[in-house]
Structures are given as structure tokens and as C-alpha cells.
GROMACS .gro file of N, CA, C and O in nm:
model
  524
    1MET      N    1   0.915  -2.428  -0.136
    1MET     CA    2   0.870  -2.319  -0.240
    1MET      C    3   0.921  -2.182  -0.185
    1MET      O    4   0.855  -2.149  -0.098
    2PRO      N    5   1.004  -2.107  -0.259
    2PRO     CA    6   1.034  -1.984  -0.208
    2PRO      C    7   0.923  -1.890  -0.248
    2PRO      O    8   0.838  -1.909  -0.345
    3GLY      N    9   0.912  -1.773  -0.170
    3GLY     CA   10   0.809  -1.670  -0.216
    3GLY      C   11   0.750  -1.612  -0.073
    3GLY      O   12   0.762  -1.683   0.029
    4LEU      N   13   0.681  -1.527  -0.087
    4LEU     CA   14   0.616  -1.455   0.028
    4LEU      C   15   0.456  -1.525   0.030
    4LEU      O   16   0.400  -1.515  -0.075
    5HIS      N   17   0.416  -1.559   0.158
    5HIS     CA   18   0.299  -1.601   0.160
    5HIS      C   19   0.194  -1.504   0.203
    5HIS      O   20   0.079  -1.503   0.137
    6HIS      N   21   0.197  -1.429   0.302
    6HIS     CA   22   0.136  -1.324   0.354
    6HIS      C   23   0.186  -1.215   0.429
    6HIS      O   24   0.302  -1.237   0.477
    7VAL      N   25   0.120  -1.118   0.446
    7VAL     CA   26   0.179  -1.008   0.544
    7VAL      C   27   0.061  -0.969   0.629
    7VAL      O   28  -0.057  -0.933   0.585
    8GLU      N   29   0.067  -0.961   0.749
    8GLU     CA   30  -0.014  -0.917   0.852
    8GLU      C   31   0.011  -0.760   0.895
    8GLU      O   32   0.137  -0.754   0.941
    9ILE      N   33  -0.071  -0.671   0.877
    9ILE     CA   34  -0.056  -0.545   0.920
    9ILE      C   35  -0.142  -0.494   1.040
    9ILE      O   36  -0.274  -0.516   1.023
   10TRP      N   37  -0.098  -0.469   1.144
   10TRP     CA   38  -0.166  -0.405   1.249
   10TRP      C   39  -0.207  -0.273   1.255
   10TRP      O   40  -0.112  -0.193   1.218
   11VAL      N   41  -0.332  -0.250   1.252
   11VAL     CA   42  -0.385  -0.109   1.235
   11VAL      C   43  -0.470  -0.068   1.352
   11VAL      O   44  -0.522  -0.149   1.430
   12ALA      N   45  -0.465   0.063   1.380
   12ALA     CA   46  -0.548   0.112   1.491
   12ALA      C   47  -0.689   0.116   1.468
   12ALA      O   48  -0.775   0.096   1.547
   13ASP      N   49  -0.728   0.135   1.350
   13ASP     CA   50  -0.876   0.141   1.311
   13ASP      C   51  -0.918   0.046   1.194
   13ASP      O   52  -0.864   0.076   1.082
   14THR      N   53  -1.002  -0.042   1.239
   14THR     CA   54  -1.013  -0.145   1.123
   14THR      C   55  -1.155  -0.124   1.067
   14THR      O   56  -1.207  -0.194   0.974
   15GLY      N   57  -1.202   0.001   1.108
   15GLY     CA   58  -1.344   0.025   1.026
   15GLY      C   59  -1.310   0.131   0.921
   15GLY      O   60  -1.250   0.081   0.822
   16ASP      N   61  -1.355   0.249   0.924
   16ASP     CA   62  -1.345   0.352   0.825
   16ASP      C   63  -1.195   0.386   0.806
   16ASP      O   64  -1.151   0.440   0.693
   17GLY      N   65  -1.117   0.355   0.907
   17GLY     CA   66  -0.966   0.380   0.887
   17GLY      C   67  -0.897   0.292   0.777
   17GLY      O   68  -0.787   0.314   0.729
   18LEU      N   69  -0.964   0.180   0.733
   18LEU     CA   70  -0.900   0.108   0.616
   18LEU      C   71  -0.961   0.155   0.479
   18LEU      O   72  -0.937   0.095   0.385
   19ASP      N   73  -1.044   0.250   0.472
   19ASP     CA   74  -1.094   0.290   0.344
   19ASP      C   75  -0.985   0.312   0.238
   19ASP      O   76  -1.021   0.288   0.115
   20ASP      N   77  -0.887   0.396   0.280
   20ASP     CA   78  -0.774   0.414   0.186
   20ASP      C   79  -0.711   0.290   0.135
   20ASP      O   80  -0.685   0.272   0.023
   21TRP      N   81  -0.686   0.200   0.218
   21TRP     CA   82  -0.637   0.056   0.180
   21TRP      C   83  -0.731  -0.004   0.084
   21TRP      O   84  -0.689  -0.062  -0.031
   22ARG      N   85  -0.850   0.000   0.139
   22ARG     CA   86  -0.953  -0.055   0.037
   22ARG      C   87  -0.969  -0.004  -0.092
   22ARG      O   88  -0.966  -0.072  -0.197
   23TRP      N   89  -0.967   0.124  -0.120
   23TRP     CA   90  -0.963   0.180  -0.244
   23TRP      C   91  -0.833   0.137  -0.308
   23TRP      O   92  -0.851   0.096  -0.453
   24LEU      N   93  -0.724   0.146  -0.271
   24LEU     CA   94  -0.606   0.110  -0.346
   24LEU      C   95  -0.596  -0.016  -0.378
   24LEU      O   96  -0.560  -0.055  -0.505
   25LEU      N   97  -0.613  -0.112  -0.293
   25LEU     CA   98  -0.607  -0.252  -0.339
   25LEU      C   99  -0.707  -0.295  -0.446
   25LEU      O  100  -0.680  -0.367  -0.527
   26ASN      N  101  -0.847  -0.231  -0.420
   26ASN     CA  102  -0.938  -0.262  -0.530
   26ASN      C  103  -0.882  -0.201  -0.661
   26ASN      O  104  -0.897  -0.264  -0.756
   27GLU      N  105  -0.829  -0.091  -0.667
   27GLU     CA  106  -0.776  -0.019  -0.789
   27GLU      C  107  -0.652  -0.108  -0.849
   27GLU      O  108  -0.645  -0.107  -0.964
   28LEU      N  109  -0.587  -0.188  -0.759
   28LEU     CA  110  -0.475  -0.266  -0.813
   28LEU      C  111  -0.518  -0.415  -0.841
   28LEU      O  112  -0.444  -0.488  -0.880
   29GLY      N  113  -0.648  -0.432  -0.854
   29GLY     CA  114  -0.704  -0.555  -0.872
   29GLY      C  115  -0.700  -0.662  -0.764
   29GLY      O  116  -0.717  -0.774  -0.775
   30TRP      N  117  -0.668  -0.618  -0.651
   30TRP     CA  118  -0.678  -0.728  -0.517
   30TRP      C  119  -0.819  -0.742  -0.499
   30TRP      O  120  -0.939  -0.672  -0.510
   31SER      N  121  -0.862  -0.857  -0.434
   31SER     CA  122  -1.005  -0.892  -0.392
   31SER      C  123  -0.997  -0.908  -0.242
   31SER      O  124  -0.924  -0.992  -0.181
   32ARG      N  125  -1.105  -0.860  -0.188
   32ARG     CA  126  -1.122  -0.887  -0.044
   32ARG      C  127  -1.179  -1.020  -0.038
   32ARG      O  128  -1.289  -1.052  -0.083
   33THR      N  129  -1.098  -1.102   0.048
   33THR     CA  130  -1.154  -1.250   0.053
   33THR      C  131  -1.217  -1.281   0.213
   33THR      O  132  -1.259  -1.390   0.220
   34ALA      N  133  -1.197  -1.196   0.303
   34ALA     CA  134  -1.262  -1.223   0.427
   34ALA      C  135  -1.267  -1.085   0.501
   34ALA      O  136  -1.186  -0.979   0.477
   35ALA      N  137  -1.365  -1.082   0.586
   35ALA     CA  138  -1.382  -0.949   0.671
   35ALA      C  139  -1.442  -0.984   0.794
   35ALA      O  140  -1.539  -1.096   0.801
   36TRP      N  141  -1.421  -0.954   0.913
   36TRP     CA  142  -1.466  -0.953   1.048
   36TRP      C  143  -1.461  -0.832   1.109
   36TRP      O  144  -1.390  -0.739   1.066
   37PRO      N  145  -1.513  -0.817   1.241
   37PRO     CA  146  -1.506  -0.696   1.317
   37PRO      C  147  -1.384  -0.635   1.353
   37PRO      O  148  -1.364  -0.498   1.334
   38GLU      N  149  -1.276  -0.718   1.361
   38GLU     CA  150  -1.138  -0.668   1.389
   38GLU      C  151  -1.041  -0.655   1.267
   38GLU      O  152  -0.925  -0.657   1.283
   39GLY      N  153  -1.106  -0.679   1.138
   39GLY     CA  154  -1.013  -0.687   1.023
   39GLY      C  155  -1.063  -0.718   0.896
   39GLY      O  156  -1.184  -0.763   0.898
   40GLU      N  157  -0.964  -0.742   0.809
   40GLU     CA  158  -1.012  -0.810   0.667
   40GLU      C  159  -0.881  -0.842   0.594
   40GLU      O  160  -0.770  -0.810   0.633
   41THR      N  161  -0.900  -0.925   0.496
   41THR     CA  162  -0.805  -0.991   0.424
   41THR      C  163  -0.822  -0.952   0.276
   41THR      O  164  -0.935  -0.973   0.234
   42TRP      N  165  -0.704  -0.928   0.200
   42TRP     CA  166  -0.706  -0.907   0.058
   42TRP      C  167  -0.614  -0.991  -0.014
   42TRP      O  168  -0.510  -1.003   0.045
   43ALA      N  169  -0.655  -1.048  -0.121
   43ALA     CA  170  -0.564  -1.128  -0.195
   43ALA      C  171  -0.548  -1.094  -0.345
   43ALA      O  172  -0.629  -1.039  -0.407
   44ALA      N  173  -0.414  -1.126  -0.383
   44ALA     CA  174  -0.370  -1.137  -0.525
   44ALA      C  175  -0.301  -1.257  -0.552
   44ALA      O  176  -0.189  -1.273  -0.509
   45GLY      N  177  -0.368  -1.337  -0.626
   45GLY     CA  178  -0.291  -1.466  -0.649
   45GLY      C  179  -0.279  -1.538  -0.525
   45GLY      O  180  -0.375  -1.547  -0.444
   46ASP      N  181  -0.171  -1.584  -0.488
   46ASP     CA  182  -0.137  -1.662  -0.353
   46ASP      C  183  -0.107  -1.582  -0.241
   46ASP      O  184  -0.104  -1.611  -0.137
   47LEU      N  185  -0.066  -1.454  -0.279
   47LEU     CA  186  -0.040  -1.365  -0.171
   47LEU      C  187  -0.156  -1.295  -0.123
   47LEU      O  188  -0.235  -1.257  -0.180
   48TYR      N  189  -0.138  -1.292   0.017
   48TYR     CA  190  -0.262  -1.188   0.081
   48TYR      C  191  -0.208  -1.107   0.190
   48TYR      O  192  -0.106  -1.139   0.239
   49LEU      N  193  -0.279  -0.999   0.197
   49LEU     CA  194  -0.259  -0.908   0.303
   49LEU      C  195  -0.371  -0.922   0.408
   49LEU      O  196  -0.489  -0.910   0.368
   50THR      N  197  -0.342  -0.908   0.540
   50THR     CA  198  -0.445  -0.903   0.633
   50THR      C  199  -0.417  -0.779   0.723
   50THR      O  200  -0.312  -0.747   0.762
   51PHE      N  201  -0.524  -0.687   0.739
   51PHE     CA  202  -0.525  -0.576   0.818
   51PHE      C  203  -0.609  -0.611   0.957
   51PHE      O  204  -0.718  -0.653   0.932
   52THR      N  205  -0.551  -0.603   1.067
   52THR     CA  206  -0.627  -0.631   1.163
   52THR      C  207  -0.570  -0.545   1.295
   52THR      O  208  -0.478  -0.493   1.299
   53GLY      N  209  -0.675  -0.545   1.384
   53GLY     CA  210  -0.640  -0.483   1.519
   53GLY      C  211  -0.566  -0.589   1.601
   53GLY      O  212  -0.584  -0.698   1.582
   54SER      N  213  -0.509  -0.548   1.734
   54SER     CA  214  -0.473  -0.650   1.817
   54SER      C  215  -0.475  -0.596   1.959
   54SER      O  216  -0.470  -0.474   1.991
   55PRO      N  217  -0.503  -0.692   2.044
   55PRO     CA  218  -0.513  -0.650   2.194
   55PRO      C  219  -0.365  -0.607   2.239
   55PRO      O  220  -0.347  -0.542   2.353
   56ASN      N  221  -0.262  -0.653   2.160
   56ASN     CA  222  -0.126  -0.616   2.190
   56ASN      C  223  -0.081  -0.484   2.136
   56ASN      O  224   0.047  -0.448   2.138
   57LEU      N  225  -0.163  -0.424   2.051
   57LEU     CA  226  -0.119  -0.306   1.984
   57LEU      C  227  -0.101  -0.202   2.100
   57LEU      O  228  -0.167  -0.172   2.192
   58ARG      N  229   0.025  -0.125   2.081
   58ARG     CA  230   0.064  -0.018   2.184
   58ARG      C  231   0.004   0.108   2.130
   58ARG      O  232  -0.016   0.127   2.011
   59ASP      N  233  -0.015   0.220   2.211
   59ASP     CA  234  -0.078   0.332   2.151
   59ASP      C  235   0.042   0.436   2.112
   59ASP      O  236   0.061   0.549   2.160
   60VAL      N  237   0.099   0.388   2.003
   60VAL     CA  238   0.190   0.455   1.952
   60VAL      C  239   0.163   0.446   1.791
   60VAL      O  240   0.141   0.324   1.744
   61SER      N  241   0.166   0.563   1.717
   61SER     CA  242   0.128   0.554   1.573
   61SER      C  243   0.235   0.478   1.495
   61SER      O  244   0.353   0.489   1.550
   62HIS      N  245   0.195   0.441   1.393
   62HIS     CA  246   0.313   0.382   1.293
   62HIS      C  247   0.407   0.496   1.238
   62HIS      O  248   0.358   0.597   1.211
   63ASP      N  249   0.521   0.450   1.238
   63ASP     CA  250   0.632   0.549   1.168
   63ASP      C  251   0.725   0.459   1.108
   63ASP      O  252   0.806   0.385   1.141
   64ARG      N  253   0.691   0.476   0.965
   64ARG     CA  254   0.775   0.385   0.866
   64ARG      C  255   0.943   0.413   0.870
   64ARG      O  256   1.009   0.353   0.821
   65ARG      N  257   0.963   0.529   0.948
   65ARG     CA  258   1.114   0.579   0.954
   65ARG      C  259   1.174   0.487   1.090
   65ARG      O  260   1.292   0.498   1.090
   66ARG      N  261   1.111   0.409   1.161
   66ARG     CA  262   1.156   0.341   1.271
   66ARG      C  263   1.192   0.207   1.220
   66ARG      O  264   1.140   0.161   1.107
   67PRO      N  265   1.268   0.118   1.287
   67PRO     CA  266   1.285  -0.018   1.257
   67PRO      C  267   1.154  -0.096   1.222
   67PRO      O  268   1.065  -0.070   1.289
   68GLY      N  269   1.140  -0.176   1.124
   68GLY     CA  270   1.035  -0.248   1.085
   68GLY      C  271   1.010  -0.237   0.939
   68GLY      O  272   1.108  -0.196   0.860
   69VAL      N  273   0.889  -0.247   0.893
   69VAL     CA  274   0.857  -0.230   0.741
   69VAL      C  275   0.841  -0.085   0.713
   69VAL      O  276   0.765  -0.013   0.763
   70ASN      N  277   0.909  -0.051   0.597
   70ASN     CA  278   0.909   0.094   0.561
   70ASN      C  279   0.795   0.107   0.458
   70ASN      O  280   0.723   0.210   0.479
   71HIS      N  281   0.773   0.029   0.368
   71HIS     CA  282   0.666   0.031   0.285
   71HIS      C  283   0.623  -0.104   0.205
   71HIS      O  284   0.712  -0.185   0.202
   72LEU      N  285   0.497  -0.107   0.140
   72LEU     CA  286   0.461  -0.214   0.065
   72LEU      C  287   0.484  -0.164  -0.073
   72LEU      O  288   0.432  -0.071  -0.113
   73ALA      N  289   0.538  -0.248  -0.176
   73ALA     CA  290   0.545  -0.210  -0.322
   73ALA      C  291   0.445  -0.308  -0.404
   73ALA      O  292   0.464  -0.427  -0.383
   74PHE      N  293   0.361  -0.243  -0.482
   74PHE     CA  294   0.268  -0.319  -0.547
   74PHE      C  295   0.292  -0.296  -0.702
   74PHE      O  296   0.339  -0.192  -0.754
   75HIS      N  297   0.283  -0.404  -0.779
   75HIS     CA  298   0.260  -0.396  -0.919
   75HIS      C  299   0.133  -0.299  -0.951
   75HIS      O  300   0.036  -0.320  -0.916
   76GLY      N  301   0.155  -0.205  -1.056
   76GLY     CA  302   0.070  -0.104  -1.085
   76GLY      C  303   0.013  -0.103  -1.231
   76GLY      O  304  -0.050  -0.022  -1.266
   77GLY      N  305   0.058  -0.211  -1.297
   77GLY     CA  306   0.018  -0.204  -1.444
   77GLY      C  307   0.121  -0.118  -1.524
   77GLY      O  308   0.236  -0.098  -1.498
   78ASP      N  309   0.058  -0.070  -1.639
   78ASP     CA  310   0.152   0.016  -1.740
   78ASP      C  311   0.163   0.148  -1.671
   78ASP      O  312   0.087   0.182  -1.570
   79ARG      N  313   0.235   0.235  -1.739
   79ARG     CA  314   0.265   0.361  -1.693
   79ARG      C  315   0.142   0.454  -1.675
   79ARG      O  316   0.129   0.522  -1.573
   80SER      N  317   0.044   0.447  -1.775
   80SER     CA  318  -0.064   0.528  -1.783
   80SER      C  319  -0.154   0.484  -1.666
   80SER      O  320  -0.219   0.563  -1.592
   81ALA      N  321  -0.159   0.360  -1.632
   81ALA     CA  322  -0.242   0.309  -1.500
   81ALA      C  323  -0.175   0.366  -1.373
   81ALA      O  324  -0.244   0.401  -1.291
   82VAL      N  325  -0.051   0.360  -1.379
   82VAL     CA  326   0.015   0.430  -1.245
   82VAL      C  327  -0.014   0.575  -1.236
   82VAL      O  328  -0.048   0.615  -1.134
   83ASP      N  329   0.002   0.643  -1.342
   83ASP     CA  330  -0.024   0.785  -1.357
   83ASP      C  331  -0.179   0.827  -1.312
   83ASP      O  332  -0.195   0.903  -1.226
   84ARG      N  333  -0.266   0.739  -1.357
   84ARG     CA  334  -0.412   0.761  -1.314
   84ARG      C  335  -0.419   0.726  -1.169
   84ARG      O  336  -0.496   0.806  -1.108
   85LEU      N  337  -0.374   0.620  -1.136
   85LEU     CA  338  -0.388   0.587  -0.992
   85LEU      C  339  -0.321   0.696  -0.891
   85LEU      O  340  -0.374   0.734  -0.785
   86MET      N  341  -0.215   0.748  -0.944
   86MET     CA  342  -0.147   0.855  -0.838
   86MET      C  343  -0.222   0.983  -0.842
   86MET      O  344  -0.242   1.034  -0.757
   87THR      N  345  -0.294   1.008  -0.964
   87THR     CA  346  -0.379   1.123  -0.955
   87THR      C  347  -0.496   1.122  -0.861
   87THR      O  348  -0.539   1.182  -0.796
   88ASP      N  349  -0.560   0.979  -0.891
   88ASP     CA  350  -0.685   0.958  -0.810
   88ASP      C  351  -0.660   0.944  -0.660
   88ASP      O  352  -0.756   0.968  -0.572
   89ALA      N  353  -0.545   0.890  -0.620
   89ALA     CA  354  -0.516   0.860  -0.488
   89ALA      C  355  -0.533   0.964  -0.384
   89ALA      O  356  -0.595   0.934  -0.279
   90VAL      N  357  -0.502   1.103  -0.420
   90VAL     CA  358  -0.518   1.208  -0.339
   90VAL      C  359  -0.667   1.218  -0.300
   90VAL      O  360  -0.678   1.290  -0.176
   91GLY      N  361  -0.760   1.179  -0.364
   91GLY     CA  362  -0.887   1.196  -0.331
   91GLY      C  363  -0.943   1.079  -0.248
   91GLY      O  364  -1.068   1.068  -0.210
   92HIS      N  365  -0.865   0.973  -0.224
   92HIS     CA  366  -0.898   0.850  -0.141
   92HIS      C  367  -0.811   0.833  -0.013
   92HIS      O  368  -0.792   0.726   0.023
   93GLY      N  369  -0.774   0.958   0.048
   93GLY     CA  370  -0.698   0.934   0.169
   93GLY      C  371  -0.549   0.922   0.167
   93GLY      O  372  -0.473   0.898   0.260
   94TRP      N  373  -0.485   0.923   0.046
   94TRP     CA  374  -0.348   0.916   0.014
   94TRP      C  375  -0.282   1.053  -0.015
   94TRP      O  376  -0.343   1.126  -0.091
   95THR      N  377  -0.158   1.058   0.023
   95THR     CA  378  -0.071   1.178  -0.020
   95THR      C  379   0.046   1.151  -0.093
   95THR      O  380   0.117   1.040  -0.067
   96ALA      N  381   0.065   1.201  -0.197
   96ALA     CA  382   0.171   1.169  -0.295
   96ALA      C  383   0.292   1.210  -0.224
   96ALA      O  384   0.321   1.322  -0.171
   97LEU      N  385   0.411   1.124  -0.229
   97LEU     CA  386   0.530   1.148  -0.184
   97LEU      C  387   0.628   1.178  -0.312
   97LEU      O  388   0.614   1.111  -0.402
   98TYR      N  389   0.735   1.252  -0.296
   98TYR     CA  390   0.845   1.275  -0.382
   98TYR      C  391   0.784   1.314  -0.520
   98TYR      O  392   0.833   1.302  -0.614
   99HIS      N  393   0.664   1.396  -0.503
   99HIS     CA  394   0.601   1.418  -0.632
   99HIS      C  395   0.698   1.535  -0.723
   99HIS      O  396   0.670   1.534  -0.833
  100GLU      N  397   0.795   1.587  -0.672
  100GLU     CA  398   0.888   1.672  -0.745
  100GLU      C  399   0.965   1.579  -0.829
  100GLU      O  400   1.033   1.640  -0.925
  101ARG      N  401   0.994   1.438  -0.784
  101ARG     CA  402   1.069   1.363  -0.872
  101ARG      C  403   0.995   1.246  -0.934
  101ARG      O  404   1.047   1.161  -1.001
  102TYR      N  405   0.860   1.276  -0.938
  102TYR     CA  406   0.768   1.164  -0.995
  102TYR      C  407   0.783   1.155  -1.143
  102TYR      O  408   0.791   1.268  -1.212
  103PRO      N  409   0.806   1.054  -1.210
  103PRO     CA  410   0.788   0.909  -1.156
  103PRO      C  411   0.919   0.830  -1.139
  103PRO      O  412   0.917   0.714  -1.143
  104HIS      N  413   1.023   0.916  -1.131
  104HIS     CA  414   1.149   0.859  -1.139
  104HIS      C  415   1.229   0.876  -0.999
  104HIS      O  416   1.358   0.880  -1.004
  105ALA      N  417   1.158   0.884  -0.889
  105ALA     CA  418   1.216   0.899  -0.755
  105ALA      C  419   1.316   0.784  -0.733
  105ALA      O  420   1.411   0.807  -0.652
  106GLY      N  421   1.301   0.677  -0.790
  106GLY     CA  422   1.362   0.543  -0.762
  106GLY      C  423   1.469   0.526  -0.853
  106GLY      O  424   1.538   0.432  -0.860
  107GLY      N  425   1.484   0.630  -0.952
  107GLY     CA  426   1.594   0.617  -1.050
  107GLY      C  427   1.523   0.621  -1.177
  107GLY      O  428   1.416   0.587  -1.197
  108LEU      N  429   1.624   0.647  -1.290
  108LEU     CA  430   1.557   0.674  -1.421
  108LEU      C  431   1.494   0.562  -1.488
  108LEU      O  432   1.418   0.562  -1.566
  109ASP      N  433   1.552   0.434  -1.432
  109ASP     CA  434   1.496   0.316  -1.487
  109ASP      C  435   1.388   0.256  -1.419
  109ASP      O  436   1.338   0.148  -1.440
  110HIS      N  437   1.343   0.327  -1.316
  110HIS     CA  438   1.222   0.273  -1.228
  110HIS      C  439   1.100   0.389  -1.237
  110HIS      O  440   1.118   0.487  -1.183
  111TYR      N  441   0.989   0.327  -1.287
  111TYR     CA  442   0.886   0.428  -1.312
  111TYR      C  443   0.769   0.378  -1.185
  111TYR      O  444   0.722   0.279  -1.184
  112ALA      N  445   0.754   0.477  -1.085
  112ALA     CA  446   0.689   0.447  -0.979
  112ALA      C  447   0.645   0.569  -0.920
  112ALA      O  448   0.693   0.669  -0.926
  113GLY      N  449   0.524   0.534  -0.825
  113GLY     CA  450   0.466   0.651  -0.748
  113GLY      C  451   0.467   0.610  -0.592
  113GLY      O  452   0.453   0.482  -0.579
  114TRP      N  453   0.511   0.697  -0.510
  114TRP     CA  454   0.498   0.666  -0.368
  114TRP      C  455   0.381   0.737  -0.310
  114TRP      O  456   0.364   0.859  -0.331
  115LEU      N  457   0.298   0.676  -0.204
  115LEU     CA  458   0.191   0.733  -0.145
  115LEU      C  459   0.200   0.713   0.017
  115LEU      O  460   0.278   0.608   0.039
  116GLU      N  461   0.153   0.799   0.093
  116GLU     CA  462   0.144   0.775   0.220
  116GLU      C  463   0.001   0.808   0.283
  116GLU      O  464  -0.081   0.901   0.234
  117ASN      N  465  -0.058   0.726   0.364
  117ASN     CA  466  -0.176   0.744   0.420
  117ASN      C  467  -0.177   0.824   0.546
  117ASN      O  468  -0.083   0.846   0.605
  118SER      N  469  -0.300   0.861   0.599
  118SER     CA  470  -0.299   0.935   0.721
  118SER      C  471  -0.242   0.863   0.841
  118SER      O  472  -0.210   0.945   0.945
  119ASP      N  473  -0.232   0.741   0.834
  119ASP     CA  474  -0.175   0.667   0.937
  119ASP      C  475  -0.032   0.639   0.936
  119ASP      O  476   0.036   0.574   1.019
  120GLY      N  477   0.031   0.693   0.829
  120GLY     CA  478   0.175   0.702   0.804
  120GLY      C  479   0.228   0.579   0.729
  120GLY      O  480   0.342   0.559   0.733
  121PHE      N  481   0.138   0.490   0.677
  121PHE     CA  482   0.188   0.371   0.604
  121PHE      C  483   0.214   0.420   0.444
  121PHE      O  484   0.139   0.505   0.412
  122LYS      N  485   0.330   0.365   0.401
  122LYS     CA  486   0.369   0.410   0.282
  122LYS      C  487   0.341   0.292   0.171
  122LYS      O  488   0.373   0.177   0.210
  123ALA      N  489   0.298   0.321   0.044
  123ALA     CA  490   0.286   0.231  -0.052
  123ALA      C  491   0.352   0.267  -0.176
  123ALA      O  492   0.347   0.377  -0.205
  124GLU      N  493   0.411   0.194  -0.245
  124GLU     CA  494   0.487   0.222  -0.373
  124GLU      C  495   0.409   0.143  -0.494
  124GLU      O  496   0.364   0.025  -0.453
  125VAL      N  497   0.375   0.217  -0.586
  125VAL     CA  498   0.316   0.156  -0.692
  125VAL      C  499   0.392   0.162  -0.826
  125VAL      O  500   0.438   0.281  -0.862
  126VAL      N  501   0.447   0.050  -0.872
  126VAL     CA  502   0.540   0.043  -0.972
  126VAL      C  503   0.494   0.003  -1.100
  126VAL      O  504   0.415  -0.097  -1.126
  127ALA      N  505   0.527   0.069  -1.216
  127ALA     CA  506   0.491   0.039  -1.350
  127ALA      C  507   0.586  -0.074  -1.402
  127ALA      O  508   0.676  -0.082  -1.362
  128GLN      N  509   0.498  -0.149  -1.490
  128GLN     CA  510   0.579  -0.257  -1.548
  128GLN      C  511   0.679  -0.203  -1.661
  128GLN      O  512   0.666  -0.104  -1.696
  129ARG      N  513   0.787  -0.281  -1.650
  129ARG     CA  514   0.887  -0.237  -1.738
  129ARG      C  515   0.855  -0.237  -1.885
  129ARG      O  516   0.787  -0.324  -1.926
  130GLN      N  517   0.890  -0.147  -1.961
  130GLN     CA  518   0.877  -0.120  -2.108
  130GLN      C  519   0.994  -0.172  -2.174
  130GLN      O  520   1.095  -0.153  -2.134
  131GLU      N  521   0.963  -0.254  -2.266
  131GLU     CA  522   1.072  -0.322  -2.353
  131GLU      C  523   1.089  -0.237  -2.473
  131GLU      O  524   1.013  -0.177  -2.534
   0.00000   0.00000   0.00000
């Protein structure tokens, strides 16, 4: 069966440092399915994200411009839902990226917003296509 099963993201702070992710995932309809002192898991359907610390973590901050994952892209609902989320995100630990080209930084046929948190992780929130 093709498809993505889960993504594990190593973070430096699994306490209050996850507040921005908690807010975003909750707004997007994800559910927290597990939590433990070193991390937590959030699910949407069969896909889940795990945020955890690791004893193998090096003391180097995340840089989405280096080899590895650049960003995660999420379904954001209709355009008004994406607009509302982009407005509210700045009060919840996120900085809007490419705001001068919002909502078409990805092209005229792509309605989305990009966010970056204080740890340098980038998230894209994509509106459903209008027919």
C-alpha cells in the first residue's frame, strides 16, 4: 500500500517548545494521540507526526536550508480557513514567510501560506482547490 505512514521530528525542547506545533496541529484538526516526557504524537487519519528529543541530538539548531526536510505541507481547508490561520499564527509562535506574495508565493494556481517557528521549522498550509 503506497503512502506515508509517519514522520518523526527531533526537537530540542519537547516541553513548552512544542506550543507552536500544538496550536497549529490543533487548528488543522489533528489530534494528540500520545504524550510522554520526551515527546508526543499527533495524528490525522492514518498519518501521524511524532515530536521527540533524542540522546543522539547534536547541539546544532535546525536549518531548513541544509540537506534534509525543508518543510511540512498541511491541508488547510478552504481559503478563508487558511487566511484565518495565517492571521492567528503570528500570535502563537509562528512568523509568516513570503507575506509580500501571499497567498500565491507558490504560483497563481496555488493558494497557501508559509510559516516558520522560532526553531526554524517551516510549515506550509495549503487551501483546497476551488472548482
